[in-house]
Short mmCIF file of C-alpha atoms in Angstrom, two decimals:
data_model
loop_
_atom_site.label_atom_id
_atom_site.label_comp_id
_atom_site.label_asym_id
_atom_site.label_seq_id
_atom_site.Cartn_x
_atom_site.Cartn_y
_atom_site.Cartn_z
CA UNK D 1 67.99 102.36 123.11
CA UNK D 2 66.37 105.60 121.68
CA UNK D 3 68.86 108.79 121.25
CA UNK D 4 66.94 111.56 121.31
CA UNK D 5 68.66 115.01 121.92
CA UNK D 6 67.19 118.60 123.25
CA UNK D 7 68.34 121.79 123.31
CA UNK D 8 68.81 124.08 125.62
CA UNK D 9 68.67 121.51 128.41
CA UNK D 10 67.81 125.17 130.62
CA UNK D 11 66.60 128.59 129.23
CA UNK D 12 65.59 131.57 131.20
CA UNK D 13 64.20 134.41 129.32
CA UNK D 14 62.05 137.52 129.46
CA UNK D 15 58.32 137.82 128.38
CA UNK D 16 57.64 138.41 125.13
CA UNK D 17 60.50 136.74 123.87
CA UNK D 18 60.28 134.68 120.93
CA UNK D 19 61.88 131.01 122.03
CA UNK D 20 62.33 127.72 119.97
CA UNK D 21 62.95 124.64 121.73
CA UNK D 22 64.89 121.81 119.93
CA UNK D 23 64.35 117.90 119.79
CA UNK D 24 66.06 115.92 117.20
CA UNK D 25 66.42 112.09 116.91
CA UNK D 26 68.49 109.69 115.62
CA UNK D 27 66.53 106.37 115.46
CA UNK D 28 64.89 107.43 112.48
CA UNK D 29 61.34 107.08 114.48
CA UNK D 30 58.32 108.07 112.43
CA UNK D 31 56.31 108.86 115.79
CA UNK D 32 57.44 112.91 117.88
CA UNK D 33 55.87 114.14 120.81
CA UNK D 34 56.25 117.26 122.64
CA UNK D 35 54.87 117.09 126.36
CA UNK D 36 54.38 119.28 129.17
CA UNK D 37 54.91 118.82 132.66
CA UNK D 38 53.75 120.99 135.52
CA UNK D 39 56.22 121.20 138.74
CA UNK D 40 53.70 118.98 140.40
CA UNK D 41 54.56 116.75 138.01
CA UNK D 42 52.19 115.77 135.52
CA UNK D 43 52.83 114.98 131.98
CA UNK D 44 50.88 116.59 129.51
CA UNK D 45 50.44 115.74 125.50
CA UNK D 46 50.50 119.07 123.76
CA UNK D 47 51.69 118.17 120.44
CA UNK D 48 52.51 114.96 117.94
CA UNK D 49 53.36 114.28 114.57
CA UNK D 50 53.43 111.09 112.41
CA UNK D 51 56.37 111.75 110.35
CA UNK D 52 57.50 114.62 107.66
CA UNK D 53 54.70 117.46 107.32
CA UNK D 54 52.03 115.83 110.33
CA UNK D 55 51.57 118.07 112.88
CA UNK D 56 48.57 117.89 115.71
CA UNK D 57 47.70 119.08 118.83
CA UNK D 58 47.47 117.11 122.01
CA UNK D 59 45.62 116.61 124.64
CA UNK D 60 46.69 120.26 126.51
CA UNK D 61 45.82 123.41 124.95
CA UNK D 62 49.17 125.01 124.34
CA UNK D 63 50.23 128.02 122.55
CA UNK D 64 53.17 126.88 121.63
CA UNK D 65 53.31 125.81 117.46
CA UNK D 66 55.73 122.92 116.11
CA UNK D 67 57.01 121.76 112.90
CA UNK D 68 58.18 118.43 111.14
CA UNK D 69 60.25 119.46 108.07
CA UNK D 70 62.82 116.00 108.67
CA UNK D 71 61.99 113.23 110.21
CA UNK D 72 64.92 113.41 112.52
CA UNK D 73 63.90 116.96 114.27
CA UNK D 74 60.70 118.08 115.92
CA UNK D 75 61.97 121.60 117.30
CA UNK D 76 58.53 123.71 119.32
CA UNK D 77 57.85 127.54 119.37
CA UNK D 78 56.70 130.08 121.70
CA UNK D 79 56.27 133.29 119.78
CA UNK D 80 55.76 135.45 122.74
CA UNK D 81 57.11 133.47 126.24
CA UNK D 82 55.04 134.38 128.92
CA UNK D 83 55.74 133.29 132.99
CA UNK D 84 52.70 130.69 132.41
CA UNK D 85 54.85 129.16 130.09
CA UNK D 86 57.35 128.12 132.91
CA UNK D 87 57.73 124.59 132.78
CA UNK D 88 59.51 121.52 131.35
CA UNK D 89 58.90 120.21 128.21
CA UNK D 90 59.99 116.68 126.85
CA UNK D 91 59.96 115.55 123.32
CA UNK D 92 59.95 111.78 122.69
CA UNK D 93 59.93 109.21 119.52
CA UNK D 94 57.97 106.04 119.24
CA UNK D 95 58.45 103.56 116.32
CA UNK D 96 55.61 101.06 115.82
CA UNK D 97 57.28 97.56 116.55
CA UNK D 98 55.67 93.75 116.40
CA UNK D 99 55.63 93.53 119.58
CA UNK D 100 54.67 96.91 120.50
CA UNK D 101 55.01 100.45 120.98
CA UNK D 102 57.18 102.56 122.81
CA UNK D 103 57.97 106.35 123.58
CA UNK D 104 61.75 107.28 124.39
CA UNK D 105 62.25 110.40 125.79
CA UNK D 106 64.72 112.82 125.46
CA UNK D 107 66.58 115.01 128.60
CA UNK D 108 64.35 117.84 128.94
CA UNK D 109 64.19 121.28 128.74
CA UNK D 110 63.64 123.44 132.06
CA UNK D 111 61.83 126.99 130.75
CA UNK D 112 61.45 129.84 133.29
CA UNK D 113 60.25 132.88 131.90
CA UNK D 114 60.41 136.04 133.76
CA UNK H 1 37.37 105.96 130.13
CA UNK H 2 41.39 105.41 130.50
CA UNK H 3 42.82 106.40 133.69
CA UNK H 4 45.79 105.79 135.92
CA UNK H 5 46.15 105.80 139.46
CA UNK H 6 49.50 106.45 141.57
CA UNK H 7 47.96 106.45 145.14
CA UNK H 8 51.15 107.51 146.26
CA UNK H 9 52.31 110.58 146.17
CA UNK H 10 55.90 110.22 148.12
CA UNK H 11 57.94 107.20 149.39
CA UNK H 12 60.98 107.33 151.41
CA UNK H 13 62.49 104.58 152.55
CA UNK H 14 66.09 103.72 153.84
CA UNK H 15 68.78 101.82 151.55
CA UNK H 16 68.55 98.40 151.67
CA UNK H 17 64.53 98.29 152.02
CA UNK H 18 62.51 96.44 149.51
CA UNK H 19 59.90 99.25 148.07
CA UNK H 20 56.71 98.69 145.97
CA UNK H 21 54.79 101.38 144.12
CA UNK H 22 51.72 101.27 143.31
CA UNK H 23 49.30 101.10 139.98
CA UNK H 24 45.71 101.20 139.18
CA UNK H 25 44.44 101.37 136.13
CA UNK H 26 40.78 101.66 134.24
CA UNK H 27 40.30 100.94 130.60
CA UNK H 28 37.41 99.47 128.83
CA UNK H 29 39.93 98.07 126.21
CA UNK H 30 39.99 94.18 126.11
CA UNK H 31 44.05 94.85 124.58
CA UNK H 32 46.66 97.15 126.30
CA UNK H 33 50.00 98.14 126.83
CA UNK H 34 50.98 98.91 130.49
CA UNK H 35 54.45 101.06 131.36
CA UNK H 36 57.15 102.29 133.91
CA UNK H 37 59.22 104.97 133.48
CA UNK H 38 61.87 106.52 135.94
CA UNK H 39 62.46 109.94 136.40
CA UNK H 40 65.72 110.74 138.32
CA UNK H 41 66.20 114.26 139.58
CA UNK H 42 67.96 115.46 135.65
CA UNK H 43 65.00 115.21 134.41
CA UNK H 44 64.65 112.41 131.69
CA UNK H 45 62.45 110.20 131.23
CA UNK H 46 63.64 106.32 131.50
CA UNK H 47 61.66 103.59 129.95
CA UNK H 48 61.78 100.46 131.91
CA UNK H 49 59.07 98.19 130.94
CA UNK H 50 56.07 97.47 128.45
CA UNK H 51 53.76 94.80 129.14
CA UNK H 52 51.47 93.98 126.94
CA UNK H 53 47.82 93.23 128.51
CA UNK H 54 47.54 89.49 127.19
CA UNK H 55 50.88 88.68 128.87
CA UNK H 56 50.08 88.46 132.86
CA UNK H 57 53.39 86.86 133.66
CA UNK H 58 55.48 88.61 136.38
CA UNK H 59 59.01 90.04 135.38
CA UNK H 60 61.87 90.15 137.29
CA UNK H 61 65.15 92.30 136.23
CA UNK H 62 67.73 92.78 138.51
CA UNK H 63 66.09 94.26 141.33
CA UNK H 64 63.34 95.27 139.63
CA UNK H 65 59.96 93.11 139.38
CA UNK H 66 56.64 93.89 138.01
CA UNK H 67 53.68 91.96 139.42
CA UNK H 68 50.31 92.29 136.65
CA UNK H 69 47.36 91.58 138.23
CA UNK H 70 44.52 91.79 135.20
CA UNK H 71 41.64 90.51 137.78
CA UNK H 72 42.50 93.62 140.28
CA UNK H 73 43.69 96.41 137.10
CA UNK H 74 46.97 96.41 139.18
CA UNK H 75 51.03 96.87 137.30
CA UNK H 76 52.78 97.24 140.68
CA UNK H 77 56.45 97.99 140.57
CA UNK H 78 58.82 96.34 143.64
CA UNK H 79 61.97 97.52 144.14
CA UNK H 80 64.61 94.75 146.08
CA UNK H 81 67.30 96.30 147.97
CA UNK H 82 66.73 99.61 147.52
CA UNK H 83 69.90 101.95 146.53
CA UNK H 84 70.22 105.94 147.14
CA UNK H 85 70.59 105.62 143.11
CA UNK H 86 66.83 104.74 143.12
CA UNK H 87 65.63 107.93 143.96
CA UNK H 88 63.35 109.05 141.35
CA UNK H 89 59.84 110.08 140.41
CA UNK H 90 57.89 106.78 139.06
CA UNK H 91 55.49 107.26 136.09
CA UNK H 92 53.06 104.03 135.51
CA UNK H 93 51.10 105.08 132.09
CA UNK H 94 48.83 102.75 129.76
CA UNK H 95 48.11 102.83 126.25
CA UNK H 96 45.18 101.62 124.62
CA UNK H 97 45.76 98.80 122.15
CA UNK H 98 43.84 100.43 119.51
CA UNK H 99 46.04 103.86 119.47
CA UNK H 100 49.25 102.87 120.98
CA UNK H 101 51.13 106.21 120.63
CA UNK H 102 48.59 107.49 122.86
CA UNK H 103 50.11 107.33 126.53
CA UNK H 104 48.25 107.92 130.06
CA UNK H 105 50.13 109.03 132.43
CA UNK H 106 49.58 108.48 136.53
CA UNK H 107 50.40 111.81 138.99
CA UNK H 108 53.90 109.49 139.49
CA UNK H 109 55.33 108.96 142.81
CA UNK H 110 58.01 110.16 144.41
CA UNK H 111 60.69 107.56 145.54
CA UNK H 112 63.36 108.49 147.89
CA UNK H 113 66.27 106.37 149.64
CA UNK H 114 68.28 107.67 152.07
CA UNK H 115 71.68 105.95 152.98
#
């Protein structure tokens, strides 16, 4: 139902690198998340917005900053990468409907820093 | 205080075997949304089902059925006939009625079919 797209679907990279993960929809959803999931699998909320210029943090400290410039893209940065940034991260888009709300998530990204 | 429960950690199971996994939830909310997702082994996230907390009706798709027990806090998630294509990680999550882009997430549970 939901296309949302991310790029790079796998990144390796050295610390201190500067990295920016993308996320863009199509749906033209109001709602963008960015969450974090360890290998043991947990999800964790570490940023949302509400539409153009809404930013805020989630529930999981994260150093990572994001930015909502169109509605259609949500992309995250990590200004210096560092190995306990290793993880996935998965954006999703939510749109507020009669009956209900729901998140649609996109593929992925798979970060291992070195 | 919200919280979901995934008791199980890992299921396997051989094709053909009906499966069910597991949810517990806590919410002091008298209105919430309940949720599946799938995650097969590329990663995504799959949405399967939203049930809203009013609606206790069981749901049957295909081989999938969701039994919503209100009186026990319980979504429970059967699979029928298990396939190899089933093999996923199983995310139950619940959202308050009152801030529904806010999602709780169980610790998911591991599903996997051999042939």
């Amino acid at each position: 139902e939901a296309d949302i797209y991310q790029t790079p679907r796998y990144l390796v990279i050295g610390t201190g690198k500067k990295i920016t993960l993308e996320c863009s929809q199509t749906m033209g959803h109001d709602k963008m998340y960015w969450y974090q999931q360890d290998p043991g699998m947990e999800l964790h909320l570490i940023h949302y917005s509400y539409g153009v210029n809404s930013t805020e943090k989630g529930d999981l400290s994260s150093e990572s900053t994001v930015s909502r410039i169109r509605t259609e893209h949500f992309p995250l940065t990590l200004e210096s990468a560092r190995p306990s940034h290793t993880s996935q991260y998965l954006c999703a888009s939510s749109v507020q409907r009669l009956a209900g709300e729901t998140q649609y998530f996109g593929p992925g990204t798979r970060l291992l820093v070195l | 205080a919200q919280k979901v429960t995934q008791a199980q950690t890992e299921i396997s199971v051989v094709e053909k075997e009906d499966v069910t996994l597991d949810c517990v939830y806590e919410t002091r909310d008298t209105t919430y949304y309940l949720f599946w997702y799938k995650q097969p082994p590329s990663g995504e996230l799959v949405f399967l089902i939203r049930r809203n907390s009013f609606d206790e009706q069981n749901e049957i798709s295909g081989r999938y059925s969701w039994n919503f027990q209100k009186s026990t806090s319980s979504f429970n998630f059967t699979i029928t006939a298990s396939q190899v294509v089933d093999s996923a990680v199983y995310f139950c999550a619940l959202s308050p009625s009152y801030n529904t882009d806010k999602l709780i997430f169980g610790t998911g549970t591991r599903l996997q079919v051999f042939p």
